[in-house]
Coordinates of C-alpha atoms in Angstrom, one line a residue:
X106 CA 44.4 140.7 61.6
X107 CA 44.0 137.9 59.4
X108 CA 41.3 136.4 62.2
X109 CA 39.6 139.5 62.1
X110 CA 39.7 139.4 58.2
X111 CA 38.5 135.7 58.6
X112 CA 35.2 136.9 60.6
X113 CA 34.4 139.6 58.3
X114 CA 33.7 137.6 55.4
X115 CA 31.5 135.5 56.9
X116 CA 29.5 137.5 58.8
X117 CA 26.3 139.3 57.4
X118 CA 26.9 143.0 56.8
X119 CA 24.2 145.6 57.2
X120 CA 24.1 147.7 54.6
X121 CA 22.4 150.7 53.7
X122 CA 21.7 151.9 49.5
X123 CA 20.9 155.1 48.6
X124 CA 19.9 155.4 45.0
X125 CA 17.0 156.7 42.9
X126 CA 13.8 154.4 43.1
X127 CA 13.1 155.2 39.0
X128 CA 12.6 152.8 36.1
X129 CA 16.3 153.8 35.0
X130 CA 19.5 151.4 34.8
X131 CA 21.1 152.8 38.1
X132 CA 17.9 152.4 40.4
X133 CA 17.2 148.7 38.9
X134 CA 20.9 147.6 39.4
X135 CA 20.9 149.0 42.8
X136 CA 17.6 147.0 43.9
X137 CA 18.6 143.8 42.2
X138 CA 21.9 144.2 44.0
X139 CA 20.3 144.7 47.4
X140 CA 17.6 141.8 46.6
X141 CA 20.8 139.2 45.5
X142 CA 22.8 140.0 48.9
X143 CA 19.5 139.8 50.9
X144 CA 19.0 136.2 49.7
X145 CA 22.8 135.8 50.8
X146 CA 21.9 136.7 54.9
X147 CA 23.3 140.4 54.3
X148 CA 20.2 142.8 55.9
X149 CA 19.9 145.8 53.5
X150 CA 18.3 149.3 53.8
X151 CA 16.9 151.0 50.9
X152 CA 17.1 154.6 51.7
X153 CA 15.5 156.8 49.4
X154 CA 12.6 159.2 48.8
X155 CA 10.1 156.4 47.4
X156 CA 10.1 152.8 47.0
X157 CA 11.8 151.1 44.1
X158 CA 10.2 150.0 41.3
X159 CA 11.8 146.6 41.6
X160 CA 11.4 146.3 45.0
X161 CA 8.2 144.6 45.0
X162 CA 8.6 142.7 48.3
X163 CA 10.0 143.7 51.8
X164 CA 11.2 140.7 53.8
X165 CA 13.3 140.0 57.0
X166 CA 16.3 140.9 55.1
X167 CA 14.8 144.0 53.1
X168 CA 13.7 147.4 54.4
X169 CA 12.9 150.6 53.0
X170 CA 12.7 154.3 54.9
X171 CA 11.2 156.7 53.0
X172 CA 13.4 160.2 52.8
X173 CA 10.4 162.5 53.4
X174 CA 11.0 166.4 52.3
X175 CA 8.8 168.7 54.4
X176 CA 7.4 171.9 52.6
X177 CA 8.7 175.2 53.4
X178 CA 7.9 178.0 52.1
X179 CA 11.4 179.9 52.6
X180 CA 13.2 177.5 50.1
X181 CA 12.5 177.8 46.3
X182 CA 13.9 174.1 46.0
X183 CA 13.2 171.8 48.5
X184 CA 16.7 170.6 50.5
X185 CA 16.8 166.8 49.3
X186 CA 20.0 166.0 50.5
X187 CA 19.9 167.7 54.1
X188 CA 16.9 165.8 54.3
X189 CA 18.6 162.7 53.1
X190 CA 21.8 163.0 54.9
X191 CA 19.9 163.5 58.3
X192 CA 17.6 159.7 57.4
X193 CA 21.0 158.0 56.8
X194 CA 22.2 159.2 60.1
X195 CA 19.0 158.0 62.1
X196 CA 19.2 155.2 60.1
X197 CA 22.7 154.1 60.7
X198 CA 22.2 154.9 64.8
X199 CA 18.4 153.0 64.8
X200 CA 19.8 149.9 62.7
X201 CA 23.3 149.8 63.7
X202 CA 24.3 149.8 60.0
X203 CA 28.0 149.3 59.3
X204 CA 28.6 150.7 55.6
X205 CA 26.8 153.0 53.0
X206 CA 26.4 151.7 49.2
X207 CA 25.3 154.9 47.0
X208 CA 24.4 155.0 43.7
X209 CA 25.6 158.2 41.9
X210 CA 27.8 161.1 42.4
X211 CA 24.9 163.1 43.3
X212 CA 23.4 164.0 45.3
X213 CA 23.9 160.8 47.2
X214 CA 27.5 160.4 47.3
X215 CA 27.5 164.4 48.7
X216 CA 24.8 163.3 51.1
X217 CA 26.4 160.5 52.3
X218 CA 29.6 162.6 53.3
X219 CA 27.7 164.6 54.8
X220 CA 25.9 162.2 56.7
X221 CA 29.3 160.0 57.9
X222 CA 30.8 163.7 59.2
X223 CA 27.5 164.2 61.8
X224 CA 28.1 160.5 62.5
X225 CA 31.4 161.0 63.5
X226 CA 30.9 163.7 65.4
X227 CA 28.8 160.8 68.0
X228 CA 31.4 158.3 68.0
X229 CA 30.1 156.1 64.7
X230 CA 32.9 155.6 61.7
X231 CA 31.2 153.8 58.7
X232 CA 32.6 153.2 55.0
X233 CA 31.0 154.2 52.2
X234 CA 31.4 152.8 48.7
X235 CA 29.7 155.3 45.7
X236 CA 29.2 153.6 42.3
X237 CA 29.0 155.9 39.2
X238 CA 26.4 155.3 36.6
X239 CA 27.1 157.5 33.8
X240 CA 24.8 160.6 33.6
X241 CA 26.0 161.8 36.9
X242 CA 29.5 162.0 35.6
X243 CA 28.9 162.4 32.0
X244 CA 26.0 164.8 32.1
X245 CA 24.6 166.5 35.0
X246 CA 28.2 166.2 37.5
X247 CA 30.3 167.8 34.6
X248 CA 28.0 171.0 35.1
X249 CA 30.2 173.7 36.3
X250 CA 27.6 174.6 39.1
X251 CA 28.1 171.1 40.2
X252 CA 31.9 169.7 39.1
X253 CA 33.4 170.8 43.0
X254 CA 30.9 169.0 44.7
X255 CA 31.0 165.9 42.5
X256 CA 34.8 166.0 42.4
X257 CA 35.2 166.1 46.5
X258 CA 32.1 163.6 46.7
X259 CA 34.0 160.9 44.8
X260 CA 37.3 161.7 46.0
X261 CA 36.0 161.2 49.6
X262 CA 34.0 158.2 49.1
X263 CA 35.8 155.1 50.4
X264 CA 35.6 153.0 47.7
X265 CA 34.1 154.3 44.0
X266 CA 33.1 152.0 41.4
X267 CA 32.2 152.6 37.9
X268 CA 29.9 150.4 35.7
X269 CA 32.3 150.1 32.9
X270 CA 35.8 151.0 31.9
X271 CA 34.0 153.7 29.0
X272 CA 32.8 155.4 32.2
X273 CA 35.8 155.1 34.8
X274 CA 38.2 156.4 31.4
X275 CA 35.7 159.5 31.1
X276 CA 35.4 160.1 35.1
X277 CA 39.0 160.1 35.3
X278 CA 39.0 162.7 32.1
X279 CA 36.5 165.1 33.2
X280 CA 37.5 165.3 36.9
X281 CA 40.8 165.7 39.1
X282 CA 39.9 162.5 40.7
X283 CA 43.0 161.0 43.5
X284 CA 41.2 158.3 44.7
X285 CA 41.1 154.7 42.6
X286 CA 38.1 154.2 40.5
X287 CA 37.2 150.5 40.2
X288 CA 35.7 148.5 37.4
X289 CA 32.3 146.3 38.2
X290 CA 30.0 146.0 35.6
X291 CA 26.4 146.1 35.4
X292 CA 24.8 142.2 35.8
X293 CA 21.4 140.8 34.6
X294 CA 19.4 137.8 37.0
X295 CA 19.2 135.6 34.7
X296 CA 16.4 132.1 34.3
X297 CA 13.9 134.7 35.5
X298 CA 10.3 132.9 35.7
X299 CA 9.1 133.1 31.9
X300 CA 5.9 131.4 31.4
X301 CA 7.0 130.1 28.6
X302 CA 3.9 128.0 27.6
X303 CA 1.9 131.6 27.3
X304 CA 4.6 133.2 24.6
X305 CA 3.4 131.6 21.0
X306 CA 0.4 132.6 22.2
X307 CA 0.9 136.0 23.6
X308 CA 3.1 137.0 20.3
X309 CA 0.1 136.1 18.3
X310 CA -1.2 138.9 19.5
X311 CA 1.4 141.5 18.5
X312 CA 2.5 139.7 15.4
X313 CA 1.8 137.0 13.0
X314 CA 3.9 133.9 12.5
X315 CA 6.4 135.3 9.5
X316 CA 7.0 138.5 11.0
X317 CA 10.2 139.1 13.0
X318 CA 9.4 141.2 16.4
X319 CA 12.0 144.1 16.8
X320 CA 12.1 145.9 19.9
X321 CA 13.7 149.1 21.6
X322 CA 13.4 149.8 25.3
X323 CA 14.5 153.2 26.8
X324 CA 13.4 156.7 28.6
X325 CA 13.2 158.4 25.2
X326 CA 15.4 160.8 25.6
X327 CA 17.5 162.6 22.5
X328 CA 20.5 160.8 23.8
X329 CA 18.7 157.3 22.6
X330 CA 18.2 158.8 19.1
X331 CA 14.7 157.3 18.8
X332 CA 14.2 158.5 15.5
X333 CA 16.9 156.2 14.5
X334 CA 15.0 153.5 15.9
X335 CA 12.0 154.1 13.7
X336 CA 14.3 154.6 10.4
X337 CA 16.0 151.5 10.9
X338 CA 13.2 150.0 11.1
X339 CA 11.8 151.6 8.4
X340 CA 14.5 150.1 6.3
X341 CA 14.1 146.4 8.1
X342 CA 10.3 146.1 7.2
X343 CA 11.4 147.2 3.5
X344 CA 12.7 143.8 3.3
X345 CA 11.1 142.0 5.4
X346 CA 7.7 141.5 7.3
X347 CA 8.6 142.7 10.9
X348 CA 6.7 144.4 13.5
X349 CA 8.6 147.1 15.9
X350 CA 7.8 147.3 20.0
X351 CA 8.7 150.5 21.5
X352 CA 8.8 150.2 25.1
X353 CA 9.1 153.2 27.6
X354 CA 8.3 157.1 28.0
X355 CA 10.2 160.5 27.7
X356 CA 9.9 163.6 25.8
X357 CA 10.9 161.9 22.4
X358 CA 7.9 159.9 22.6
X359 CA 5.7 161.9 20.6
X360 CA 8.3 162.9 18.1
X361 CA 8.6 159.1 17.2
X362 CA 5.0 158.5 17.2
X363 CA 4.8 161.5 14.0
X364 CA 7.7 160.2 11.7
X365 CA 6.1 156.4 12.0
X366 CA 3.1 158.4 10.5
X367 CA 5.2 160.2 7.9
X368 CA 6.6 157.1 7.0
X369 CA 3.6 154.9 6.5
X370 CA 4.5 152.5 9.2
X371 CA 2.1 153.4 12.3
X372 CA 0.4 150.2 11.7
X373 CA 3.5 148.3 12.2
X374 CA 4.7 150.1 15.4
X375 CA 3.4 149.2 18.8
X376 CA 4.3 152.3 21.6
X377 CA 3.9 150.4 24.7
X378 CA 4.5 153.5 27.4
X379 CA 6.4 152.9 30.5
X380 CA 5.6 148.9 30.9
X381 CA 6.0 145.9 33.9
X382 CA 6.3 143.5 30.9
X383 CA 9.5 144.1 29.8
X384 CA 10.8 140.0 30.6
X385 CA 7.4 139.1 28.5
X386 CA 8.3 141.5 25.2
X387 CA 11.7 140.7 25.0
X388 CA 10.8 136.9 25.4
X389 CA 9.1 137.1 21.8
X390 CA 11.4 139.6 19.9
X391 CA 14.2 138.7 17.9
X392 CA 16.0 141.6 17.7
X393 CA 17.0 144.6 19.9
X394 CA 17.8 148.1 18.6
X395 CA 19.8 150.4 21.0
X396 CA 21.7 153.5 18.4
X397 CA 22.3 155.5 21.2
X398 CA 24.1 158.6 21.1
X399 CA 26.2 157.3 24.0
X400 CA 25.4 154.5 27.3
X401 CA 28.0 154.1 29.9
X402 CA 27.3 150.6 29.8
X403 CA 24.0 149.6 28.2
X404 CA 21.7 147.5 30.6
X405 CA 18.7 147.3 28.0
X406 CA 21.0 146.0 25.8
X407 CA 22.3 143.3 28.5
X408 CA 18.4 143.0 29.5
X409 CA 17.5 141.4 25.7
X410 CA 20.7 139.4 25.3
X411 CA 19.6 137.7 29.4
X412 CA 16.4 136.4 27.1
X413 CA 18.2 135.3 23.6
X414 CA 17.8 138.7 21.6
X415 CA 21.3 139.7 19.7
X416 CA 21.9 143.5 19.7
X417 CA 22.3 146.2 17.0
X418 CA 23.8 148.9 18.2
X419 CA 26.1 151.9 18.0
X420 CA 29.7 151.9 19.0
X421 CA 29.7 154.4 21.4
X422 CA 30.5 154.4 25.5
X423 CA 30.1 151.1 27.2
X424 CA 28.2 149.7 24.7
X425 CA 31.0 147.7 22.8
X426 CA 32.2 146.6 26.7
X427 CA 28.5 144.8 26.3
X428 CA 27.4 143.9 22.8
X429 CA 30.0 141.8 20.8
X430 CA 30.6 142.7 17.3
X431 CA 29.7 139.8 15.5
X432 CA 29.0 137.4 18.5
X433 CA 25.7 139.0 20.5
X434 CA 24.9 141.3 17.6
X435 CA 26.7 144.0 15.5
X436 CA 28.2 147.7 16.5
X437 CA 27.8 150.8 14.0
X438 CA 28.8 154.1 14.4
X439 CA 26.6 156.4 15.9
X440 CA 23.9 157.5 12.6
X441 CA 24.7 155.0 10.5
X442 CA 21.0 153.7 10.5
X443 CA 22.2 151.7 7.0
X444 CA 24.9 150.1 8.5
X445 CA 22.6 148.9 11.4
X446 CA 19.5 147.8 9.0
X447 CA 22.6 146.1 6.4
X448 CA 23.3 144.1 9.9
X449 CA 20.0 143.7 11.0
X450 CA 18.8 142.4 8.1
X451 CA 21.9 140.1 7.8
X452 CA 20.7 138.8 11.5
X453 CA 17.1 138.1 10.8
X454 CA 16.6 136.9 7.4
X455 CA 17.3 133.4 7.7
X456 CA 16.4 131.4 11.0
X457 CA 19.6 129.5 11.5
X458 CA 21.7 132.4 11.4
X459 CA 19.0 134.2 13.4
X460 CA 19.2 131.0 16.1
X461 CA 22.8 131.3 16.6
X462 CA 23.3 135.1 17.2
X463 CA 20.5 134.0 20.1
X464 CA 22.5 131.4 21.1
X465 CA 25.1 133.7 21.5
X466 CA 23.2 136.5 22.7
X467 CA 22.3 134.0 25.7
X468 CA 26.0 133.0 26.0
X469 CA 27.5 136.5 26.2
X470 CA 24.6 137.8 29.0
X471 CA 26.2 134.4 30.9
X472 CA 29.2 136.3 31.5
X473 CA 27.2 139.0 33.5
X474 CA 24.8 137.2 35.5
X475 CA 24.5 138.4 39.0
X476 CA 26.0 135.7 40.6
X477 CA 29.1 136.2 38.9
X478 CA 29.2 140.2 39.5
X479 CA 27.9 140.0 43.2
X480 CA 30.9 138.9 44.9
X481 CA 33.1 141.1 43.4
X482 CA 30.7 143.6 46.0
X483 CA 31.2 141.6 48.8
X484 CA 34.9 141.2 48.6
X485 CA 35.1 145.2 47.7
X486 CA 32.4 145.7 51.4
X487 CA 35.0 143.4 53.3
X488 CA 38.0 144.9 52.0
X489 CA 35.7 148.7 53.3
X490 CA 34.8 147.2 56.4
X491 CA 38.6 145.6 57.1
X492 CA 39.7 149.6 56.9
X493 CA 37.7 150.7 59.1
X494 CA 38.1 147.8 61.6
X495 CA 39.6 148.6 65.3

């Protein structure tokens, strides 16, 4: 056995991931992690029903097969899983993959149950290993149409992860869960190619010389209490000269856009939509605001400390699992939009206190580079892989 053990960790593993191929935190952690272990010799599948928005470039070690849906009139809501589970199996048979990574509860982890019971029924015994995000526990799996299914998903998966110990505490909480939940957090590839020659001049643009760039990035959603956002800034520029980016899309968008006119700020608030330049906005601000109502971990946050932004935000989730009180930035509680300007303010007002909270910004994201959270998957697919071995 320990021979056995001994070949498994150095051989390449074929992996499938099933996750969603969206802008949001689980889809981009899934594609980076598939990218990282491709560079590493592993061949990875991305299974899903379009391509990822990270996944810019298909090479020998990267594939992606497209989950079509045919349209049938009989069904009101088009099966995505049945269609799903039946591309993993062809998959798995075509590509002789040996274990399944999916990326929330549902309706992958489901799907990918069902897909390892057809695949049993031929002969083929695979692993699969389901990482929980957040909303699929926290939101949408605590549903009571959907609580049975989500329980029995994650308490048949082979191996379950959770991005943080906020979300593993509330899993455990809102489910009758028997199998072991596992801690891996979220990770950021950092020295990403910054042009850096291109940034005093590109900030010129958006800001002049004496004002400090502040900067939110998110989906919009009530849960990122964007109105808090625009009032902390409110209170920032009040003391300062400051200009705010506002990076992303969602149905609190427009909401936003109306209290920066109420306030008398519109000219000092930049709403960039749904934007490819994330790396190149956060590599001229100096400040990130994230008062979210709740994150089970926080990657935006992570995303601006990778590029030497400190963080204020609330206290709530996996946020303070991310964001160090005192060290990357400052926590509030969730509201307290004075408490976050007072600390914002106490951050950005005088550039050699502002140059260490980047320092340490920098320092903190160190901890969750990508090469420090990747093998912690590749022990965990070894140890999946050893179970199953005959």
């Amino acid at each position: 056995m320990d021979l056995l053990n001994s070949l498994l960790q150095n051989a390449p593993m074929k992996i499938a991931i099933v996750c969603y191929p969206t802008f949001g935190g689980s889809g981009v952690v899934a594609t980076e992690l598939g990218l990282e272990l491709a560079r590493r010799g592993h061949e990875i599948h991305f299974i899903t029903y379009r391509q990822p928005v990270r996944l810019a470039l298909i090479s020998a070690n990267v594939h992606y097969h497209e989950v079509n849906v045919p349209e049938y009139p009989l069904f009101h809501y088009q099966p995505y899983e049945l269609a799903l589970s039946s591309k993993l199996v062809d998959m798995v048979k075509l590509h002789k993959i040996e274990l399944l990574h999916v990326h929330y509860a549902i309706p992958h982890a489901y799907a990918g149950y069902m897909a390892k019971q057809m695949l049993k029924e031929e002969g083929i015994d695979l692993p699969m290993v389901t990482t929980l995000h957040g909303t699929d526990i926290t939101l949408v799996g605590n549903h009571p149409f959907y609580k049975p299914a989500v329980t029995f998903s994650i308490n048949k998966s082979d191996i379950v992860t959770s991005v943080s110990q906020n979300l593993k505490d509330e899993t455990l909480k809102l489910f009758q869960i028997t199998n072991e939940i596992e801690v891996i957090p979220n990770f950021i590839e950092l020295n990403k190619n910054i042009d850096n020659q291109s940034i005093p001049c590109y900030r010129s643009v958006i800001a002049q010389k004496e004002e400090r760039v502040i900067t939110h990035i998110s989906n919009f959603r009530k849960v990122k209490r964007i109105a808090d956002v625009v009032k902390i800034f409110y209170k920032i520029q009040q003391q300062i000269p400051a200009k705010l980016m506002m990076v992303g899309d969602g149905p609190e968008k427009e909401k936003a856009e109306i209290l920066c006119e109420e306030l008398g700020i519109q000219d000092k608030v930049i709403f960039f939509g749904n934007s490819n330049e994330v790396d190149r906005i956060l590599s001229y601000s100096d400040l990130f605001l994230l008062p979210s109502e709740t994150e089970s971990f926080g990657l935006a946050a992570l995303e601006a400390m990778a590029m030497s932004v400190p963080v204020i935000s609330s206290n709530s989730g996996g946020l303070p699992e991310v964001n160090f009180n005192g060290i990357s930035g400052y926590l509030s509680n969730v509201g307290d939009v004075d408490d976050m300007a007072h600390n914002a303010l106490k951050i950005i007002r005088e550039p050699a206190v502002l140059d260490k909270f980047k320092q340490q910004a920098l320092e903190t994201a160190r901890k969750f580079d990508i090469h420090q959270i990747l093998p912690l998957y590749e022990e965990l697919y070894q140890r999946a892989l050893s179970a199953y071995a005959h």
